[in-house]
Short mmCIF file of C-alpha atoms in Angstrom, two decimals:
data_model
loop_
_atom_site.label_atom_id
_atom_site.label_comp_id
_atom_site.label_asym_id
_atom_site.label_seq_id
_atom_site.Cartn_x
_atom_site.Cartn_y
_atom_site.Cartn_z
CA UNK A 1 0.00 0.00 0.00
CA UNK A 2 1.60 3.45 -0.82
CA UNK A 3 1.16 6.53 1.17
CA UNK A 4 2.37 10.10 0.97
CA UNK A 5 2.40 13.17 3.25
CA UNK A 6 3.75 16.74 3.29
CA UNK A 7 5.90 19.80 4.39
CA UNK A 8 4.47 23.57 4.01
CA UNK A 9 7.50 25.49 5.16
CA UNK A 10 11.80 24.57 5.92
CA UNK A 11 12.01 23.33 8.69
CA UNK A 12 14.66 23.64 11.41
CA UNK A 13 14.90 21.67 14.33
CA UNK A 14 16.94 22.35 17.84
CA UNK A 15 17.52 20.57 21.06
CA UNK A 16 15.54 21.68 23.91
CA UNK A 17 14.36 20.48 26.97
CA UNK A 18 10.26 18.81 27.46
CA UNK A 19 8.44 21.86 28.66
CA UNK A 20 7.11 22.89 31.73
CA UNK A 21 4.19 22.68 32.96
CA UNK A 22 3.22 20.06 29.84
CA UNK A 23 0.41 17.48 30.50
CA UNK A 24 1.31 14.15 29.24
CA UNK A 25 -1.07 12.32 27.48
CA UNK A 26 -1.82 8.79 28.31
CA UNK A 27 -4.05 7.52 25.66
CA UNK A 28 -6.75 8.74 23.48
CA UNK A 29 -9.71 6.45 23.15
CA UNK A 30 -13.56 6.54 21.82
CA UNK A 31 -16.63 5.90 23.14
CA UNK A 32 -18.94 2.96 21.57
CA UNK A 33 -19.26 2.99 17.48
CA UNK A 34 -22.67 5.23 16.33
CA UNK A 35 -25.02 3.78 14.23
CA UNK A 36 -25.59 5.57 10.99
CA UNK A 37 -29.15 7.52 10.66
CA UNK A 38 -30.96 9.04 8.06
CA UNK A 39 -29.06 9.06 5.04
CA UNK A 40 -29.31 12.85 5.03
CA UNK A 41 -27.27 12.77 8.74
CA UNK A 42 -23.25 12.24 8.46
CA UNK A 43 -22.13 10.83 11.56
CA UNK A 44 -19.54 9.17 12.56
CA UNK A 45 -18.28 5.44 12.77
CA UNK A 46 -17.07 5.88 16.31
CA UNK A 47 -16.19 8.91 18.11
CA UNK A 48 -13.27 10.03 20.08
CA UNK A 49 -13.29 10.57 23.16
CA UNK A 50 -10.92 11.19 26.72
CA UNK A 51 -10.93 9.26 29.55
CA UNK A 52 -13.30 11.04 32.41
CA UNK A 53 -13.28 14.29 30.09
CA UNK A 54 -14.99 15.14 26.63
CA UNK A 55 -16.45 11.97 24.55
CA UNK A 56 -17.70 13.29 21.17
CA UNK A 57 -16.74 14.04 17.58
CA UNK A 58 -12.80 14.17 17.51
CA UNK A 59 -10.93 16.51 14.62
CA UNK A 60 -7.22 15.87 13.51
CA UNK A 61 -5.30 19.20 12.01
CA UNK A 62 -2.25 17.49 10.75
CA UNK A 63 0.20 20.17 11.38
CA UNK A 64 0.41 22.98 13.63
CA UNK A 65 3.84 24.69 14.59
CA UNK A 66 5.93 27.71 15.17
CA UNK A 67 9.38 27.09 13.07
CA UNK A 68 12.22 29.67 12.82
CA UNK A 69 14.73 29.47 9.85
CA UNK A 70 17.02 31.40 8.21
CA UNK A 71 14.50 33.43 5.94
CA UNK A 72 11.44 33.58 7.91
CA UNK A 73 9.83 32.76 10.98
CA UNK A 74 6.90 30.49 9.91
CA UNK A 75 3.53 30.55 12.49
CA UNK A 76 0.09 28.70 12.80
CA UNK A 77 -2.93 30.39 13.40
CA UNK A 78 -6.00 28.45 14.55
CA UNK A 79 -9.61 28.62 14.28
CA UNK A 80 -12.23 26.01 16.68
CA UNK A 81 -16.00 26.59 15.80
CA UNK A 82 -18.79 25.37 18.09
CA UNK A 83 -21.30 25.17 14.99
CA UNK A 84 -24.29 24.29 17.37
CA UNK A 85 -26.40 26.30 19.75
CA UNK A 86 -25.27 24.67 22.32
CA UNK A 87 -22.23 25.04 25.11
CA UNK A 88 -19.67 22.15 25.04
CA UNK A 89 -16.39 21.51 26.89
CA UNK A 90 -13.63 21.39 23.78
CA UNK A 91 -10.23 19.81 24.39
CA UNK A 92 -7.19 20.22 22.51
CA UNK A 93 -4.49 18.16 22.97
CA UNK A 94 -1.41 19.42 21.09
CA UNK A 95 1.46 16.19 20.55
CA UNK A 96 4.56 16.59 18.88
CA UNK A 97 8.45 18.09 18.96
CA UNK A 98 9.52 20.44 21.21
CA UNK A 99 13.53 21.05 19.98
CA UNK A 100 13.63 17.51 19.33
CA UNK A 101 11.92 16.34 22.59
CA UNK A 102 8.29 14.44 22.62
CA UNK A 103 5.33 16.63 24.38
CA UNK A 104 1.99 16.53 25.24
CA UNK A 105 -0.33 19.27 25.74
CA UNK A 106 -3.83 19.21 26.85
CA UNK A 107 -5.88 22.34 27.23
CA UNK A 108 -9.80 23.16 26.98
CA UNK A 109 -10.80 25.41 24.11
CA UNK A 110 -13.04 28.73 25.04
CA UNK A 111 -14.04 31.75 22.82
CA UNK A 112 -11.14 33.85 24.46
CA UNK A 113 -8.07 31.52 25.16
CA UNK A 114 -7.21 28.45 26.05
CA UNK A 115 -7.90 27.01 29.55
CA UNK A 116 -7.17 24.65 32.12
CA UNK A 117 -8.75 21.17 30.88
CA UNK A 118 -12.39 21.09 31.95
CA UNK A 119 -12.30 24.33 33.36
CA UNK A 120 -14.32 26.11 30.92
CA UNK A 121 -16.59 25.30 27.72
CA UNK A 122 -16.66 26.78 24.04
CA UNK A 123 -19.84 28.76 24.08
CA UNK A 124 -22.69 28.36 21.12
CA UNK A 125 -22.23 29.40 17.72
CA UNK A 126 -18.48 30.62 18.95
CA UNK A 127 -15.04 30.37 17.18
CA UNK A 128 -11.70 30.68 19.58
CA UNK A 129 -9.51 31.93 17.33
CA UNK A 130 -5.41 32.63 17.77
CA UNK A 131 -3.00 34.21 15.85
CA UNK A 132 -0.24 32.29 16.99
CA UNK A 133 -1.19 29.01 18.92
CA UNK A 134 1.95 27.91 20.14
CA UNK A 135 2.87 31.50 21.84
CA UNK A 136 -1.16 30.78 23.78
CA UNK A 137 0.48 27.68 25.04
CA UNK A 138 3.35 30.44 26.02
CA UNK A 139 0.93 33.12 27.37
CA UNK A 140 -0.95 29.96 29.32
CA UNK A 141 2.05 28.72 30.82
CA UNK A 142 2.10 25.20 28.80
CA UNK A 143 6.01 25.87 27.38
CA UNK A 144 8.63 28.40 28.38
CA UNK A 145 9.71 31.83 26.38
CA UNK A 146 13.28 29.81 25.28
CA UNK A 147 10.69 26.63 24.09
CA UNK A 148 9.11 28.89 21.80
CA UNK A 149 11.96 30.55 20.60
CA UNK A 150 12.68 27.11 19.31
CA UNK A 151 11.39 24.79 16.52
CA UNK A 152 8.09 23.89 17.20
CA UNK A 153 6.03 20.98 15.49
CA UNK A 154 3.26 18.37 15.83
CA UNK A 155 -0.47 18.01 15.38
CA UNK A 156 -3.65 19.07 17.37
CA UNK A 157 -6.37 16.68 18.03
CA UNK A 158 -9.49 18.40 19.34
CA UNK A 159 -12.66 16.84 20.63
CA UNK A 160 -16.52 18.16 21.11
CA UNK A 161 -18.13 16.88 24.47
CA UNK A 162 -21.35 14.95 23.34
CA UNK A 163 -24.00 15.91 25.99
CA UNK A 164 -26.23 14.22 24.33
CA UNK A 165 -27.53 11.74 21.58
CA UNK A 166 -27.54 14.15 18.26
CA UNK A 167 -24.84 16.85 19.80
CA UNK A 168 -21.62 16.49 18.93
CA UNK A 169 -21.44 13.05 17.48
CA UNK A 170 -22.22 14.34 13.70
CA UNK A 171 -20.00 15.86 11.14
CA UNK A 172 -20.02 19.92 10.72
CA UNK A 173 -21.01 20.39 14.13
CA UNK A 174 -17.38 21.51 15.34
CA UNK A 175 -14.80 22.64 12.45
CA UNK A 176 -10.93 22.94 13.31
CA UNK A 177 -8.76 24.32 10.55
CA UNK A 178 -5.44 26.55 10.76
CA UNK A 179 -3.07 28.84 8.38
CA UNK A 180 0.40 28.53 7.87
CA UNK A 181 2.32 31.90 7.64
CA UNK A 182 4.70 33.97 7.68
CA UNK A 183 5.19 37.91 7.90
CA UNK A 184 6.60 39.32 4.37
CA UNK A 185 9.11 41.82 3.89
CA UNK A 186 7.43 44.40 2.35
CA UNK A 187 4.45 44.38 5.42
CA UNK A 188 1.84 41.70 5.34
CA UNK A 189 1.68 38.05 5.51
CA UNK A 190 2.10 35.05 3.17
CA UNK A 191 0.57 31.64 4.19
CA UNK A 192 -1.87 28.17 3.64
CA UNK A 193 -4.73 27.00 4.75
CA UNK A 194 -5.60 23.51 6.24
CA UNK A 195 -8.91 21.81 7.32
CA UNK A 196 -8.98 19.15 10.19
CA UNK A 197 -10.72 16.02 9.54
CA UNK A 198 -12.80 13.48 11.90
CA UNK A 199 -10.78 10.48 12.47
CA UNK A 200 -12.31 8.13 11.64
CA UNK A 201 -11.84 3.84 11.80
CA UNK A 202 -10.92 4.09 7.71
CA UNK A 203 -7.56 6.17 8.15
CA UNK A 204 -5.30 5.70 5.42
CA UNK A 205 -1.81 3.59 5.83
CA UNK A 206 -1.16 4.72 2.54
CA UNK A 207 -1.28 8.51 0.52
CA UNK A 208 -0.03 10.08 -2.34
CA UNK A 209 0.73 12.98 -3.78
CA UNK A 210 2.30 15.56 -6.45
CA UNK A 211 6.05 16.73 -6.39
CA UNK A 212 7.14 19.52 -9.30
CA UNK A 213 10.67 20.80 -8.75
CA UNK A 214 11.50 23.11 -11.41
CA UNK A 215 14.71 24.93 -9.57
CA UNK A 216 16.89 25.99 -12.54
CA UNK A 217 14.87 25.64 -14.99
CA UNK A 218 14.57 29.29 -17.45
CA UNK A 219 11.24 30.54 -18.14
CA UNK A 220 8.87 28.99 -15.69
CA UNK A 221 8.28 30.09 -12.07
CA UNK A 222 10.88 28.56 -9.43
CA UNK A 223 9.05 25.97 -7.07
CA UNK A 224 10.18 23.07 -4.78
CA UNK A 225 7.69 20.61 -2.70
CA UNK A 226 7.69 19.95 0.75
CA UNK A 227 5.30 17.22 3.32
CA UNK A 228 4.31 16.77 6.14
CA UNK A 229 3.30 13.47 8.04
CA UNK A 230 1.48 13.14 11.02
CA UNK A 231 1.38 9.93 12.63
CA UNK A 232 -2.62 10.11 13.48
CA UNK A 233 -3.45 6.49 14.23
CA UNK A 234 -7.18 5.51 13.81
CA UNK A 235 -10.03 4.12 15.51
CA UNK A 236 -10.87 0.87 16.32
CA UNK A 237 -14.27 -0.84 16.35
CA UNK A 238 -13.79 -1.18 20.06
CA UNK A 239 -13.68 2.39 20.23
CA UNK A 240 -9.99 3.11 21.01
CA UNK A 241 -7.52 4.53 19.07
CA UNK A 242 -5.01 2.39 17.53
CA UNK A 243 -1.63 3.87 17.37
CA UNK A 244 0.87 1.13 17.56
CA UNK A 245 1.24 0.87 21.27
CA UNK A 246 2.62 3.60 21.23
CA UNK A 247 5.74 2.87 19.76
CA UNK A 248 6.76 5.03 16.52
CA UNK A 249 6.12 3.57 13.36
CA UNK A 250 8.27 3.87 10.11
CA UNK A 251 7.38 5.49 6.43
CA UNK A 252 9.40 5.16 3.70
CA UNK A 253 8.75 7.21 0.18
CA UNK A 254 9.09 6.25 -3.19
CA UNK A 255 8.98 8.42 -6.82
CA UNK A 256 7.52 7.42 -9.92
CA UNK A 257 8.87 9.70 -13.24
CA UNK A 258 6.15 11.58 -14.94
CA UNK A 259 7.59 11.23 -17.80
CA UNK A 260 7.87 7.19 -18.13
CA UNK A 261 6.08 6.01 -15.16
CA UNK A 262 8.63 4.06 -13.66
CA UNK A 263 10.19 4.23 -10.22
CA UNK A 264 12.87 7.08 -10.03
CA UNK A 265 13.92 6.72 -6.23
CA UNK A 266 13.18 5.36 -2.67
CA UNK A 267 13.77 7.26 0.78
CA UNK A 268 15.44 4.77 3.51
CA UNK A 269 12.65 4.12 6.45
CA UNK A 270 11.60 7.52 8.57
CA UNK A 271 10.68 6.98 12.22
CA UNK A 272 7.31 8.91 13.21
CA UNK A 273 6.61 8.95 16.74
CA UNK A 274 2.67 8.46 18.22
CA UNK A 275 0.88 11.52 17.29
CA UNK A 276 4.11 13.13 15.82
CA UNK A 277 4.73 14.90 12.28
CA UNK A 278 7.50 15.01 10.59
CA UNK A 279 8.71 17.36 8.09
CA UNK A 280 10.25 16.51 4.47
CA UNK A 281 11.72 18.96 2.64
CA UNK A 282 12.55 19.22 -1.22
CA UNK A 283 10.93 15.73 -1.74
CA UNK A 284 12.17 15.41 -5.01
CA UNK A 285 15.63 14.99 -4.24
CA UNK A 286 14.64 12.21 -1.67
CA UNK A 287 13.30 10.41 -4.39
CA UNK A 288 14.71 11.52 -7.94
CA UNK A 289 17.17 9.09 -8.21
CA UNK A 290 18.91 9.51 -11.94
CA UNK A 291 15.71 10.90 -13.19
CA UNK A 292 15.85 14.40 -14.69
CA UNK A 293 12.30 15.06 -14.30
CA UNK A 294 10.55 18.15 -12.68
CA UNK A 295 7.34 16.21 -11.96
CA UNK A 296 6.68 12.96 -9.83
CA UNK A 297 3.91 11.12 -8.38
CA UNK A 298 5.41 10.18 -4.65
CA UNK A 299 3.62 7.36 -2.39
CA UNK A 300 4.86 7.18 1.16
CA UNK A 301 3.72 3.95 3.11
CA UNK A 302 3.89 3.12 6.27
CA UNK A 303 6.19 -0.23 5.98
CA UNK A 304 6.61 -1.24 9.52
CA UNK A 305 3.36 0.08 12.66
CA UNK A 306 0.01 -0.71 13.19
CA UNK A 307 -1.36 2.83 12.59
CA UNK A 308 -2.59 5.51 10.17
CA UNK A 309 -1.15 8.44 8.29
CA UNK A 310 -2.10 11.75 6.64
CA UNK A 311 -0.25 14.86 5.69
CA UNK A 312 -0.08 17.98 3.60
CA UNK A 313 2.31 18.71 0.08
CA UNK A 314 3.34 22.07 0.04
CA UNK A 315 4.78 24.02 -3.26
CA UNK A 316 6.90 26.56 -2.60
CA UNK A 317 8.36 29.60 -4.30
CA UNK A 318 12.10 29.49 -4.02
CA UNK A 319 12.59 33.37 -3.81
CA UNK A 320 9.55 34.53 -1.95
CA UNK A 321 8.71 30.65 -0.02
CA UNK A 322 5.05 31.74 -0.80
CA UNK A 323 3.39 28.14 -0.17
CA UNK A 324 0.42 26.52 -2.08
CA UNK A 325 -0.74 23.50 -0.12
CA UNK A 326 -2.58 20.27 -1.01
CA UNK A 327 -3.99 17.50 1.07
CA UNK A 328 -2.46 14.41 0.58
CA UNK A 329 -4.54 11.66 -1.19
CA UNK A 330 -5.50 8.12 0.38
CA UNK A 331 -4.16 5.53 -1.45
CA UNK A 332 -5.39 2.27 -0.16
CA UNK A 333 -6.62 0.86 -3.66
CA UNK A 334 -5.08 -2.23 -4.40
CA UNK A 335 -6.37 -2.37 -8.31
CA UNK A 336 -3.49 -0.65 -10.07
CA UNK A 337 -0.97 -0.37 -7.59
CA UNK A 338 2.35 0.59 -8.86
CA UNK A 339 4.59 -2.19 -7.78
#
């Protein structure tokens, strides 16, 4: 099965401590499977929930960081929507690298900050929105002023409270989705956009996706393509989450010329941590091999884990790193596979 994932922005990673104050996260698990209504509802196969804390519809934003590098300081801005008229407890629980260290985060979402878990709820028809998530972890006390100074990077899983039957337990009735910027030298910013999705018990092991690289080349614009891949696991029909133990899992990618079809290169195995995303930069020289081609399809599949992936490709601008981001396809077809 073939897989791919991607990387909106460099990234730069430095050694730093676990942070203070950080709430570690013992598992993530689901309440019992719901059964499908009226064709015209959209629920969900199961639904995430936390132990003695919020059980309802659970949303997985791939990528959500705060990463310095030489040419620009790259930032995540976040937007949680209660779409119902109702009050729910929201948790967020924010997993990833912290200058090369594992963390785990877990806050409760409100329509002006973030909050001690379970000390607050996300009021009706309300969006908490932050410029800059990782420095509200900062402001809250979650990671220290020399933490964010650092490389930042990992996912955000966020779950609705279900109060009851109907709330909560239905797609659209919370959205999560975040943009990836950075402030431009002649005033402004320049960033992407990314929706969270419901996780779900059909999470992909496998995606694909698009790489151009068309540095050098006269007479057409100058682009490169980054991914990202978050280690999200996936739920089981028992209603916990299923993220191999919780033992990382390893990806490996592999390029197929656009020009002939046939494989061009192969990355050696990448270790992904529970929860974790890692960032890939330039793609195509991971996997161009001898090929001189400026296009490539790229799978990346999880080849050892029990678990599930999903990512972002991001196309960027070599002189201005203006981004143009794509979600990463599942690929879990068997009928015409590339071998």
């Amino acid at each position: 099965m073939k897989k791919i994932a991607s990387l909106l922005a460099p990234l730069a990673l430095a050694v730093a401590a676990m942070p203070a104050g950080a709430a570690t996260l013992s598992n993530r698990s689901l309440a019992a499977p719901v059964h499908r209504g009226a064709a015209a509802v959209r629920r969900l196969a199961t639904t995430p929930a936390v132990a003695h804390q919020a059980t309802g519809v659970g949303i997985n934003l791939d990528l959500v960081g705060r990463i310095p590098t030489s040419d620009a300081l790259f930032k995540t801005s976040i937007d949680i929507a209660n779409n119902t008229n109702t009050d729910t407890q929201v948790d967020a629980y924010f997993s990833g690298l912290i200058g090369g260290s594992h963390v785990d985060i877990i806050v409760s979402i409100t329509a002006t900050g973030i909050v001690q878990q379970g000390a607050s709820q996300l009021a009706s028809l309300s969006v908490y929105h932050s410029d800059d998530f990782i420095d509200d972890l900062h402001n809250a006390g979650y990671i220290t002023s020399t933490e964010e100074s650092g490389s930042i990077i990992g996912s955000l899983f966020v779950i609705y409270d279900s109060p009851s039957a109907g709330l909560f337990d239905q797609i659209g009735q919370g959205s999560v989705q975040a943009r990836f910027y950075s402030t431009h030298s002649d005033g402004g910013t320049i960033g992407v956009s990314a929706n969270g999705h419901e996780l779900t018990q059909s999470e992909p092991r496998s995606l694909v996706g698009i790489v151009h690289d068309t540095r050098g080349e006269s007479g057409t614009p100058q682009l490169y393509t980054n991914f990202f891949v978050n280690n999200e696991g996936y739920a089981a029909s028992d209603g916990s989450i299923v993220n191999n133990n919780g033992l990382p899992i390893k990806i490996r990618l592999t390029g197929y010329s656009n020009a002939t079809g046939q494989k061009t290169g192969q990355s050696s195995t990448i270790s992904i941590g529970p929860f974790e995303t890692v960032g890939l930069s330039k793609v195509s020289d991971i996997i161009r091999g001898s090929s001189t081609d400026d296009t490539f399809i790229v799978f990346v599949d999880i080849v050892d884990g029990d678990s599930a992936i999903s990512g972002l490709s991001s196309t960027n601008d070599v002189l201005t790193l203006d981004p143009s981001a794509a979600q990463l396809r599942p690929a879990d077809w068997s009928a015409g596979q590339p071998q």
